[in-house]
Amino acid sequence: MNEPFYSVKNLTKVFGGGQEQVVAVKDVSFDVTPGEIIAIVGESGSGKSTLARMLLKLSQPTAGTIMMDGEDVTKLKRPNQLKPYWRDVQGVFQNPAGSFNQFYSVRTVLEKTFNLHEHRLSKAEKLERIHKALNLVGLDPQQTLERGSHELSGGQRQRVIIARALLVDPRLLIADESTSALDASLRVTILNVLKDLSQRLNLSVLFITHDIGQAYYLADRVFVMYRGEMVEQGPTETVLQFPQHDYTKRLLADVPRLEGWTASPGDLSIEELAKALT
Amino acid sequence: MSGIPVTMDSPPPPAAKQSAQSRVRSFTRMLSTRFYVSATMVAMILFFAFLGPFFWGVGEPKQIVGGLYEAPSRELILGTDNFGRDVFTQLMHGTRSSLVIGVVAGLIATTIGVVMGLTAGYFGGVIDEMLMGITNVVITIPSIVVLILLSIAVGTKSIVTMAIIIGVTSWPWTARAVRAQSSSVRNREHVDLARLSGASTVSLMFWEVLPYMLSYIFMAFVLQLTSGILQEAALSMLGLGPSNAVSLGIMLHWSLLWESVRTGAWWAFIPPTVMLTLIAFSLFLLQSSLDEVFNPRLRGR
Amino acid sequence: MKADNISVQYETRVGTPVLAVNDVSFHLEHGEVLGIAGESGCGKSTLAAALSGNSASNMRITGGTVSLDDTTTIDIVKTQGIPRDWRGSTISLLPQRALNALNPTARIGDYAYDVIRAHEKRMNRREAMEKTGERLEQLGLPTRVLKSYPHQLSGGMRQRVVTVISTLLDPDILIADEPTSALDVSSQKALVLMLQKMMNEGMLSRAIFITHDLALLSNIATRISIMYAGEIVEENTTNEIIHNAQHPYTRALLAATLEPDPSIRNITIKGLSGQSPDMQTPPSGCRFHPRCPYAMPVCAQKVPGATPLGSGFARCWLLDGTTEIPDPIKHEEVVAS
């Protein structure tokens, strides 16, 4: 049951060439087991979104391998070759407004996903699956199906996009900053949806975020990325209570807290902080 | 497995539910006076060109009905031209030809421009550089020279040939504008999501990127149409127009050739000039009033 | 500084105006930082724009007065904003995205010079550079940034430099509108520490800090106003807001603040359902009632008044003395699976 089904080895992405070469992701390796929630934490520019795009097969890695059930999927490129992969690995992105094509209703957006199915489903089967998926994310199908994106709130839109991914019964959901464009009170609701789905459907979630608080709330394991490299990974409690890498320590020390920034090993004075940031 | 209670979203507030009726109402409210004025003018021109001949036509356009340059009279309200043909009848037929040439040329130019721009913007990289290279080369070649050379090379021309010649030389501006738009729309997240649903590249371009540019493409079409009409007039005036038809440009060509200005036969050159001005003016006005509807930033200014 | 009964609306082509800010009042003493917190669309940025003289073209101030130290009371409806000569020198705005505020082809030094020149015509370039450099050094920023172009600086550095420049003229009041929302946590902290230092060393006497991040706000503000749908629903000292919030909306916001702390493991925190109201047709009575877990019939009918709470107030029918206040709704424990 808890054998890893998905593994990534030495994944690297280099943009540009020659003098202007930028290594966005460097030598990233990890495994995913069924039903676990992994948070990948990093600031903007840490390469976490580039990583997400490679894992979703929207961009081709420069080096490294992606293995699914022992099969190397790194080289697959054409949409038709990738359909089986996308039945297992799906994504949710940052901006709920941008995730919607404003010309289509919720129903149209959802139905597009059936394109991935091997067998043609009947109309009734499709509708049944859509109803099930919307119910799973806490939306009323009757109320939602015929709406356009402008008739939904940000939180509702993001739920529809999660429901869209669920239509193919994926085993791994990659959520790239999927809650950061939402207000705090709605954010918690989406996090709860993800947690609930992971438990009920034994779905693995790669939750990519800049917010270490959300990682703490949600994840079983935490990976910390810094300048393209994975500098620390381990169980959430261990990483966040006993951080090893200086960057993780600083991140934890700098998170604003209602009770004020706490004196901790990573806490820097204003001068030190200014130096660290330049 | 124990489930975590997921909060059900309460039904959205009634404000979010906009009835079709109120949507139509707010749409019509966005249309300005400018739109109504220009739309009425365009409708009148269309009526004049396509139905006019049935009401006011004096025979066929090439039928000789009087003497050379007869002044306007009760029967022939715009007089006759250098061959003794009815100017009013010619004006209606000429307007029709000019409009047909404009529409066909506009369609051709817009289609080429959209295909080039969409492809370049969507793929970026080498494809983008190649297609935009071609586009820039076409832009730098003075189009009137190409038009003249093409017209001479083709020899006998119908109005459709004429439209094709104009269409294939005037697409680059549309291509450049569409490219800019499509490269920004392709970065929207729904394009990636559609890809994750296994959509092919062509279907992504068509169903996810193109819809965002429809209003824009429509306006580009109106502009291409207008400039197509004006280019036809310029070419025809130089004597490079369609061989077997009457167009506004050809009317001007004849009146130039038969010295209507020197002989004071104003009815031979003023009507086509005024008609050209009216067509261009009303189409530009229509285009800018539609811009207001499509582009909310310009509203209420 | 006192601001009273400020109302602002946006004109729309369709007719019905958007009532972005409704009857907002507050006061700001020397040495204070007033925090304004609320979620997107609550009117906090509109308020900042109206008070700093940066109104958008379709914005209309429909009510309100502003007075400084009880000397002059200005009716901002007549003038549609604060007097021109207040801008920058009396009230200065620190905008959301410094990148947009800076001309990409001008060096930081040129920008500083322009700001100074706008109000002190006699100062020459060298003096202006010296003054700016001195200020930067005092705050631990390198003076070489004066010779840099905006794109050469990191987002955090840019925002700190803009902060220094917008306070060069020693404004009486700094209004910071979401200055940290595009920054990573370390840069957020650096900016807040810098503002604190400016307060301590007298470079800045008072400020309004607007953000959606309550945790960050609690580190800089002395008092906090919570805005919802264009209105202030609760205002109190930072300590009271954080430990003894009364309004259900404030409590929901606090509960949704996820801190990396063992206390948020293995529990489920309830979020709010629904969405912020459409401000063309705001809900009747208390504007929060459609989303409030404690809504009563009266909430939909009558607008709640301000109930005084020691050093602050809250607007909620639960506080009128006749109803029992429910326990704080911070968390809901879940049986471990």
CSV table of N, CA and C in Angstrom, one decimal, chain C residues 32-163:
chain,number,residue,atom,x,y,z
C,32,GLU,N,1.3,56.7,16.5
C,32,GLU,CA,0.5,55.5,16.3
C,32,GLU,C,0.6,55.0,14.9
C,33,VAL,N,0.5,53.7,14.8
C,33,VAL,CA,0.3,53.1,13.5
C,33,VAL,C,-1.1,52.4,13.5
C,34,LEU,N,-2.0,53.0,12.6
C,34,LEU,CA,-3.3,52.4,12.5
C,34,LEU,C,-3.3,51.3,11.4
C,35,GLY,N,-3.7,50.1,11.8
C,35,GLY,CA,-3.7,49.0,10.8
C,35,GLY,C,-5.1,48.9,10.3
C,36,ILE,N,-5.3,48.8,9.0
C,36,ILE,CA,-6.6,48.5,8.4
C,36,ILE,C,-6.5,47.2,7.7
C,37,ALA,N,-7.3,46.3,8.2
C,37,ALA,CA,-7.3,44.9,7.6
C,37,ALA,C,-8.6,44.5,7.0
C,38,GLY,N,-8.6,43.8,6.0
C,38,GLY,CA,-9.8,43.3,5.3
C,38,GLY,C,-9.4,42.6,4.1
C,39,GLU,N,-10.4,41.9,3.5
C,39,GLU,CA,-10.1,41.0,2.4
C,39,GLU,C,-10.4,41.8,1.1
C,40,SER,N,-10.1,41.2,0.0
C,40,SER,CA,-10.2,41.9,-1.3
C,40,SER,C,-11.6,42.4,-1.5
C,41,GLY,N,-11.6,43.6,-2.0
C,41,GLY,CA,-12.9,44.3,-2.3
C,41,GLY,C,-13.6,44.9,-1.1
C,42,CYS,N,-12.9,45.0,0.1
C,42,CYS,CA,-13.6,45.5,1.2
C,42,CYS,C,-13.5,47.1,1.2
C,43,GLY,N,-12.8,47.7,0.3
C,43,GLY,CA,-12.7,49.1,0.2
C,43,GLY,C,-11.5,49.7,0.9
C,44,LYS,N,-10.6,48.9,1.3
C,44,LYS,CA,-9.4,49.5,2.1
C,44,LYS,C,-8.5,50.3,1.1
C,45,SER,N,-8.3,49.8,-0.1
C,45,SER,CA,-7.4,50.5,-1.0
C,45,SER,C,-8.1,51.8,-1.5
C,46,THR,N,-9.4,51.7,-1.7
C,46,THR,CA,-10.2,52.9,-2.1
C,46,THR,C,-10.0,54.0,-1.0
C,47,LEU,N,-10.1,53.6,0.2
C,47,LEU,CA,-10.0,54.6,1.3
C,47,LEU,C,-8.6,55.2,1.2
C,48,ALA,N,-7.6,54.4,1.0
C,48,ALA,CA,-6.2,54.9,0.9
C,48,ALA,C,-6.1,55.9,-0.2
C,49,ALA,N,-6.7,55.6,-1.4
C,49,ALA,CA,-6.6,56.4,-2.5
C,49,ALA,C,-7.3,57.8,-2.2
C,50,ALA,N,-8.4,57.7,-1.6
C,50,ALA,CA,-9.2,58.9,-1.3
C,50,ALA,C,-8.4,59.8,-0.3
C,51,LEU,N,-7.8,59.2,0.7
C,51,LEU,CA,-7.1,60.0,1.7
C,51,LEU,C,-5.8,60.5,1.3
C,52,SER,N,-5.2,59.9,0.2
C,52,SER,CA,-3.9,60.4,-0.2
C,52,SER,C,-3.9,61.2,-1.4
C,53,GLY,N,-5.1,61.5,-1.9
C,53,GLY,CA,-5.2,62.3,-3.1
C,53,GLY,C,-4.8,61.6,-4.4
C,54,ASN,N,-5.1,60.3,-4.5
C,54,ASN,CA,-4.8,59.5,-5.6
C,54,ASN,C,-6.0,58.9,-6.2
C,55,SER,N,-7.1,59.7,-6.3
C,55,SER,CA,-8.4,59.2,-6.7
C,55,SER,C,-8.3,58.7,-8.2
C,56,ALA,N,-9.0,57.6,-8.5
C,56,ALA,CA,-9.2,57.1,-9.8
C,56,ALA,C,-10.2,58.0,-10.5
C,57,SER,N,-10.2,58.0,-11.9
C,57,SER,CA,-11.1,59.0,-12.6
C,57,SER,C,-12.6,58.8,-12.3
C,58,ASN,N,-13.0,57.5,-12.1
C,58,ASN,CA,-14.4,57.2,-11.9
C,58,ASN,C,-14.8,57.1,-10.4
C,59,MET,N,-13.9,57.6,-9.6
C,59,MET,CA,-14.1,57.6,-8.1
C,59,MET,C,-14.8,58.9,-7.7
C,60,ARG,N,-15.8,58.8,-6.8
C,60,ARG,CA,-16.4,60.0,-6.3
C,60,ARG,C,-16.5,60.0,-4.8
C,61,ILE,N,-16.0,61.0,-4.2
C,61,ILE,CA,-16.1,61.1,-2.7
C,61,ILE,C,-17.4,61.7,-2.4
C,62,THR,N,-18.3,61.0,-1.7
C,62,THR,CA,-19.6,61.5,-1.5
C,62,THR,C,-19.9,62.0,0.0
C,63,GLY,N,-18.8,61.9,0.8
C,63,GLY,CA,-19.0,62.4,2.1
C,63,GLY,C,-17.7,62.3,2.9
C,64,GLY,N,-17.6,63.2,3.9
C,64,GLY,CA,-16.4,63.1,4.8
C,64,GLY,C,-15.7,64.3,5.0
C,65,THR,N,-15.0,64.4,6.2
C,65,THR,CA,-14.1,65.5,6.5
C,65,THR,C,-12.9,65.0,7.1
C,66,VAL,N,-11.8,65.7,6.9
C,66,VAL,CA,-10.5,65.3,7.4
C,66,VAL,C,-9.9,66.5,8.2
C,67,SER,N,-9.4,66.3,9.4
C,67,SER,CA,-8.8,67.4,10.1
C,67,SER,C,-7.5,67.0,10.6
C,68,LEU,N,-6.5,67.9,10.7
C,68,LEU,CA,-5.2,67.6,11.2
C,68,LEU,C,-5.0,68.4,12.5
C,69,ASP,N,-4.7,67.6,13.6
C,69,ASP,CA,-4.5,68.2,14.9
C,69,ASP,C,-5.4,69.3,15.3
C,70,ASP,N,-6.7,69.1,14.9
C,70,ASP,CA,-7.8,70.0,15.3
C,70,ASP,C,-7.6,71.4,14.7
C,71,THR,N,-6.7,71.7,13.8
C,71,THR,CA,-6.5,73.0,13.3
C,71,THR,C,-7.5,73.3,12.2
C,72,THR,N,-7.5,72.5,11.2
C,72,THR,CA,-8.4,72.8,10.1
C,72,THR,C,-9.2,71.6,9.8
C,73,THR,N,-10.5,71.8,9.5
C,73,THR,CA,-11.3,70.7,9.1
C,73,THR,C,-11.6,70.9,7.6
C,74,ILE,N,-11.3,69.9,6.8
C,74,ILE,CA,-11.5,70.0,5.4
C,74,ILE,C,-12.6,69.1,4.9
C,75,ASP,N,-13.5,69.7,4.2
C,75,ASP,CA,-14.6,69.0,3.6
C,75,ASP,C,-14.1,68.4,2.3
C,76,ILE,N,-13.8,67.1,2.3
C,76,ILE,CA,-13.2,66.5,1.1
C,76,ILE,C,-14.2,66.2,0.0
C,77,VAL,N,-15.5,66.5,0.2
C,77,VAL,CA,-16.4,66.3,-0.9
C,77,VAL,C,-16.3,67.4,-1.9
C,78,LYS,N,-16.2,68.7,-1.3
C,78,LYS,CA,-16.1,69.8,-2.2
C,78,LYS,C,-14.8,69.7,-3.1
C,79,THR,N,-13.7,69.4,-2.5
C,79,THR,CA,-12.4,69.4,-3.2
C,79,THR,C,-12.2,68.0,-3.9
C,80,GLN,N,-13.1,67.0,-3.6
C,80,GLN,CA,-12.8,65.7,-4.1
C,80,GLN,C,-11.4,65.2,-3.7
C,81,GLY,N,-11.1,65.3,-2.5
C,81,GLY,CA,-9.8,64.8,-2.0
C,81,GLY,C,-9.1,65.8,-1.1
C,82,ILE,N,-7.9,65.4,-0.6
C,82,ILE,CA,-7.2,66.3,0.2
C,82,ILE,C,-6.6,67.4,-0.6
C,83,PRO,N,-6.3,68.6,0.1
C,83,PRO,CA,-5.7,69.7,-0.7
C,83,PRO,C,-4.4,69.3,-1.4
C,84,ARG,N,-4.2,69.9,-2.6
C,84,ARG,CA,-3.1,69.6,-3.4
C,84,ARG,C,-1.7,69.7,-2.6
C,85,ASP,N,-1.6,70.7,-1.9
C,85,ASP,CA,-0.3,70.9,-1.2
C,85,ASP,C,-0.1,70.0,0.0
C,86,TRP,N,-1.1,69.2,0.3
C,86,TRP,CA,-0.9,68.2,1.4
C,86,TRP,C,-0.2,66.9,0.8
C,87,ARG,N,-0.4,66.7,-0.5
C,87,ARG,CA,0.1,65.5,-1.1
C,87,ARG,C,1.6,65.4,-1.0
C,88,GLY,N,2.1,64.3,-0.5
C,88,GLY,CA,3.5,64.0,-0.5
C,88,GLY,C,4.2,64.7,0.7
C,89,SER,N,3.8,65.9,1.1
C,89,SER,CA,4.5,66.6,2.2
C,89,SER,C,3.7,66.4,3.5
C,90,THR,N,2.4,66.4,3.5
C,90,THR,CA,1.6,66.1,4.7
C,90,THR,C,1.2,64.7,4.8
C,91,ILE,N,0.5,64.2,3.7
C,91,ILE,CA,0.1,62.8,3.6
C,91,ILE,C,0.8,62.2,2.4
C,92,SER,N,1.6,61.1,2.6
C,92,SER,CA,2.3,60.5,1.5
C,92,SER,C,1.8,59.0,1.4
C,93,LEU,N,1.7,58.6,0.1
C,93,LEU,CA,1.2,57.3,-0.1
C,93,LEU,C,2.4,56.3,-0.5
C,94,LEU,N,2.4,55.2,0.1
C,94,LEU,CA,3.3,54.1,-0.3
C,94,LEU,C,2.5,53.1,-1.0
C,95,PRO,N,2.7,53.0,-2.3
C,95,PRO,CA,1.8,52.2,-3.1
C,95,PRO,C,2.1,50.7,-3.0
C,96,GLN,N,1.1,49.9,-3.6
C,96,GLN,CA,1.1,48.5,-3.5
C,96,GLN,C,2.3,47.9,-4.2
C,97,ARG,N,2.6,48.3,-5.4
C,97,ARG,CA,3.7,47.8,-6.2
C,97,ARG,C,4.7,48.9,-6.6
C,98,ALA,N,5.8,48.8,-5.9
C,98,ALA,CA,6.8,49.9,-6.1
C,98,ALA,C,7.3,49.9,-7.6
C,99,LEU,N,7.3,48.7,-8.2
C,99,LEU,CA,7.8,48.6,-9.6
C,99,LEU,C,7.0,49.5,-10.5
C,100,ASN,N,5.6,49.6,-10.3
C,100,ASN,CA,4.8,50.4,-11.1
C,100,ASN,C,5.0,51.9,-10.9
C,101,ALA,N,5.4,52.2,-9.6
C,101,ALA,CA,5.5,53.6,-9.3
C,101,ALA,C,6.8,54.2,-9.8
C,102,LEU,N,7.8,53.3,-10.2
C,102,LEU,CA,9.0,53.8,-10.6
C,102,LEU,C,9.1,53.8,-12.2
C,103,ASN,N,9.6,54.9,-12.7
C,103,ASN,CA,9.9,55.0,-14.1
C,103,ASN,C,11.1,54.1,-14.5
C,104,PRO,N,10.9,53.1,-15.4
C,104,PRO,CA,12.0,52.1,-15.6
C,104,PRO,C,13.3,52.7,-16.2
C,105,THR,N,13.2,53.9,-16.8
C,105,THR,CA,14.4,54.4,-17.4
C,105,THR,C,15.1,55.5,-16.6
C,106,ALA,N,14.5,55.7,-15.4
C,106,ALA,CA,15.1,56.7,-14.5
C,106,ALA,C,15.8,56.0,-13.4
C,107,ARG,N,17.0,56.5,-12.9
C,107,ARG,CA,17.6,55.9,-11.8
C,107,ARG,C,16.9,56.3,-10.5
C,108,ILE,N,17.1,55.4,-9.5
C,108,ILE,CA,16.5,55.7,-8.2
C,108,ILE,C,16.8,57.1,-7.7
C,109,GLY,N,18.0,57.6,-7.9
C,109,GLY,CA,18.4,58.9,-7.5
C,109,GLY,C,17.6,60.0,-8.2
C,110,ASP,N,17.3,59.8,-9.5
C,110,ASP,CA,16.5,60.8,-10.2
C,110,ASP,C,15.1,60.9,-9.6
C,111,TYR,N,14.6,59.7,-9.3
C,111,TYR,CA,13.3,59.7,-8.7
C,111,TYR,C,13.2,60.4,-7.4
C,112,ALA,N,14.2,60.2,-6.5
C,112,ALA,CA,14.3,60.9,-5.2
C,112,ALA,C,14.4,62.4,-5.4
C,113,TYR,N,15.2,62.8,-6.4
C,113,TYR,CA,15.4,64.2,-6.7
C,113,TYR,C,14.0,64.8,-7.2
C,114,ASP,N,13.3,64.1,-8.0
C,114,ASP,CA,12.0,64.6,-8.5
C,114,ASP,C,11.1,64.8,-7.3
C,115,VAL,N,11.1,63.9,-6.4
C,115,VAL,CA,10.2,63.9,-5.2
C,115,VAL,C,10.5,65.1,-4.4
C,116,ILE,N,11.8,65.3,-4.1
C,116,ILE,CA,12.2,66.5,-3.3
C,116,ILE,C,11.9,67.8,-4.0
C,117,ARG,N,12.3,67.9,-5.3
C,117,ARG,CA,12.1,69.1,-6.1
C,117,ARG,C,10.6,69.5,-6.1
C,118,ALA,N,9.7,68.5,-6.1
C,118,ALA,CA,8.3,68.9,-6.2
C,118,ALA,C,7.9,69.8,-5.0
C,119,HIS,N,8.5,69.7,-3.9
C,119,HIS,CA,8.1,70.5,-2.8
C,119,HIS,C,9.2,71.5,-2.3
C,120,GLU,N,10.5,71.2,-2.6
C,120,GLU,CA,11.5,72.1,-2.2
C,120,GLU,C,12.3,72.5,-3.4
C,121,LYS,N,11.8,73.6,-4.0
C,121,LYS,CA,12.4,74.0,-5.3
C,121,LYS,C,13.8,74.4,-5.2
C,122,ARG,N,14.3,74.9,-4.0
C,122,ARG,CA,15.6,75.5,-4.0
C,122,ARG,C,16.7,74.4,-3.8
C,123,MET,N,16.4,73.2,-3.4
C,123,MET,CA,17.4,72.2,-3.2
C,123,MET,C,18.0,71.8,-4.5
C,124,ASN,N,19.3,71.8,-4.6
C,124,ASN,CA,20.0,71.3,-5.9
C,124,ASN,C,20.2,69.8,-5.8
C,125,ARG,N,20.6,69.3,-6.9
C,125,ARG,CA,20.7,67.8,-7.1
C,125,ARG,C,21.7,67.2,-6.1
C,126,ARG,N,22.8,67.9,-5.8
C,126,ARG,CA,23.8,67.3,-4.9
C,126,ARG,C,23.3,67.2,-3.5
C,127,GLU,N,22.6,68.3,-3.1
C,127,GLU,CA,22.0,68.3,-1.7
C,127,GLU,C,21.0,67.2,-1.6
C,128,ALA,N,20.2,67.1,-2.7
C,128,ALA,CA,19.1,66.1,-2.6
C,128,ALA,C,19.7,64.7,-2.5
C,129,MET,N,20.8,64.4,-3.3
C,129,MET,CA,21.4,63.1,-3.2
C,129,MET,C,22.0,62.8,-1.8
C,130,GLU,N,22.6,63.9,-1.2
C,130,GLU,CA,23.2,63.8,0.1
C,130,GLU,C,22.1,63.4,1.1
C,131,LYS,N,21.0,64.2,1.0
C,131,LYS,CA,19.9,64.0,2.0
C,131,LYS,C,19.4,62.6,1.9
C,132,THR,N,19.1,62.1,0.6
C,132,THR,CA,18.6,60.7,0.4
C,132,THR,C,19.6,59.7,0.9
C,133,GLY,N,20.9,59.9,0.5
C,133,GLY,CA,21.9,58.9,0.9
C,133,GLY,C,22.0,58.8,2.4
C,134,GLU,N,21.9,59.9,3.1
C,134,GLU,CA,22.0,59.9,4.6
C,134,GLU,C,20.9,59.1,5.1
C,135,ARG,N,19.7,59.3,4.6
C,135,ARG,CA,18.5,58.6,5.1
C,135,ARG,C,18.7,57.1,4.9
C,136,LEU,N,19.2,56.8,3.7
C,136,LEU,CA,19.3,55.3,3.4
C,136,LEU,C,20.3,54.7,4.3
C,137,GLU,N,21.4,55.4,4.6
C,137,GLU,CA,22.4,54.9,5.5
C,137,GLU,C,21.9,54.7,6.9
C,138,GLN,N,21.1,55.7,7.3
C,138,GLN,CA,20.5,55.5,8.7
C,138,GLN,C,19.7,54.3,8.8
C,139,LEU,N,19.1,53.9,7.7
C,139,LEU,CA,18.2,52.7,7.7
C,139,LEU,C,18.9,51.5,7.2
C,140,GLY,N,20.2,51.5,7.1
C,140,GLY,CA,20.9,50.3,6.8
C,140,GLY,C,20.8,49.9,5.4
C,141,LEU,N,20.5,50.8,4.5
C,141,LEU,CA,20.4,50.4,3.0
C,141,LEU,C,21.6,51.0,2.3
C,142,PRO,N,22.1,50.3,1.4
C,142,PRO,CA,23.3,50.8,0.7
C,142,PRO,C,23.0,52.0,-0.2
C,143,THR,N,23.9,53.0,-0.2
C,143,THR,CA,23.6,54.3,-0.9
C,143,THR,C,23.8,54.1,-2.4
C,144,ARG,N,24.5,53.0,-2.8
C,144,ARG,CA,24.7,52.7,-4.2
C,144,ARG,C,23.4,52.5,-5.0
C,145,VAL,N,22.3,52.2,-4.3
C,145,VAL,CA,21.0,52.0,-5.0
C,145,VAL,C,20.6,53.3,-5.7
C,146,LEU,N,21.1,54.5,-5.3
C,146,LEU,CA,20.7,55.7,-5.9
C,146,LEU,C,21.2,55.7,-7.4
C,147,LYS,N,22.2,55.0,-7.7
C,147,LYS,CA,22.7,54.9,-9.1
C,147,LYS,C,22.1,53.8,-9.8
C,148,SER,N,21.2,53.0,-9.2
C,148,SER,CA,20.7,51.8,-9.9
C,148,SER,C,19.4,52.1,-10.6
C,149,TYR,N,19.0,51.3,-11.6
C,149,TYR,CA,17.7,51.4,-12.2
C,149,TYR,C,16.8,50.4,-11.4
C,150,PRO,N,15.5,50.7,-11.5
C,150,PRO,CA,14.6,49.9,-10.7
C,150,PRO,C,14.7,48.4,-10.9
C,151,HIS,N,14.9,48.0,-12.2
C,151,HIS,CA,14.9,46.5,-12.4
C,151,HIS,C,16.2,45.8,-11.9
C,152,GLN,N,17.2,46.7,-11.5
C,152,GLN,CA,18.4,46.1,-10.9
C,152,GLN,C,18.2,45.7,-9.4
C,153,LEU,N,17.1,46.1,-8.8
C,153,LEU,CA,16.9,45.8,-7.4
C,153,LEU,C,15.9,44.7,-7.2
C,154,SER,N,16.1,44.0,-6.1
C,154,SER,CA,15.1,42.9,-5.9
C,154,SER,C,13.8,43.6,-5.4
C,155,GLY,N,12.7,42.8,-5.5
C,155,GLY,CA,11.4,43.4,-5.1
C,155,GLY,C,11.4,44.0,-3.7
C,156,GLY,N,12.0,43.3,-2.8
C,156,GLY,CA,12.0,43.7,-1.4
C,156,GLY,C,12.8,45.0,-1.3
C,157,MET,N,14.0,45.0,-1.9
C,157,MET,CA,14.8,46.2,-1.9
C,157,MET,C,14.1,47.4,-2.5
C,158,ARG,N,13.5,47.2,-3.6
C,158,ARG,CA,12.7,48.3,-4.3
C,158,ARG,C,11.7,48.8,-3.4
C,159,GLN,N,10.9,48.0,-2.7
C,159,GLN,CA,9.9,48.4,-1.9
C,159,GLN,C,10.4,49.2,-0.7
C,160,ARG,N,11.6,48.8,-0.1
C,160,ARG,CA,12.1,49.5,1.0
C,160,ARG,C,12.7,50.9,0.5
C,161,VAL,N,13.3,50.9,-0.7
C,161,VAL,CA,13.8,52.2,-1.2
C,161,VAL,C,12.6,53.1,-1.4
C,162,VAL,N,11.6,52.6,-2.0
C,162,VAL,CA,10.4,53.5,-2.3
C,162,VAL,C,9.9,54.0,-1.0
C,163,THR,N,9.9,53.2,0.1
C,163,THR,CA,9.4,53.6,1.4
C,163,THR,C,10.2,54.8,1.9
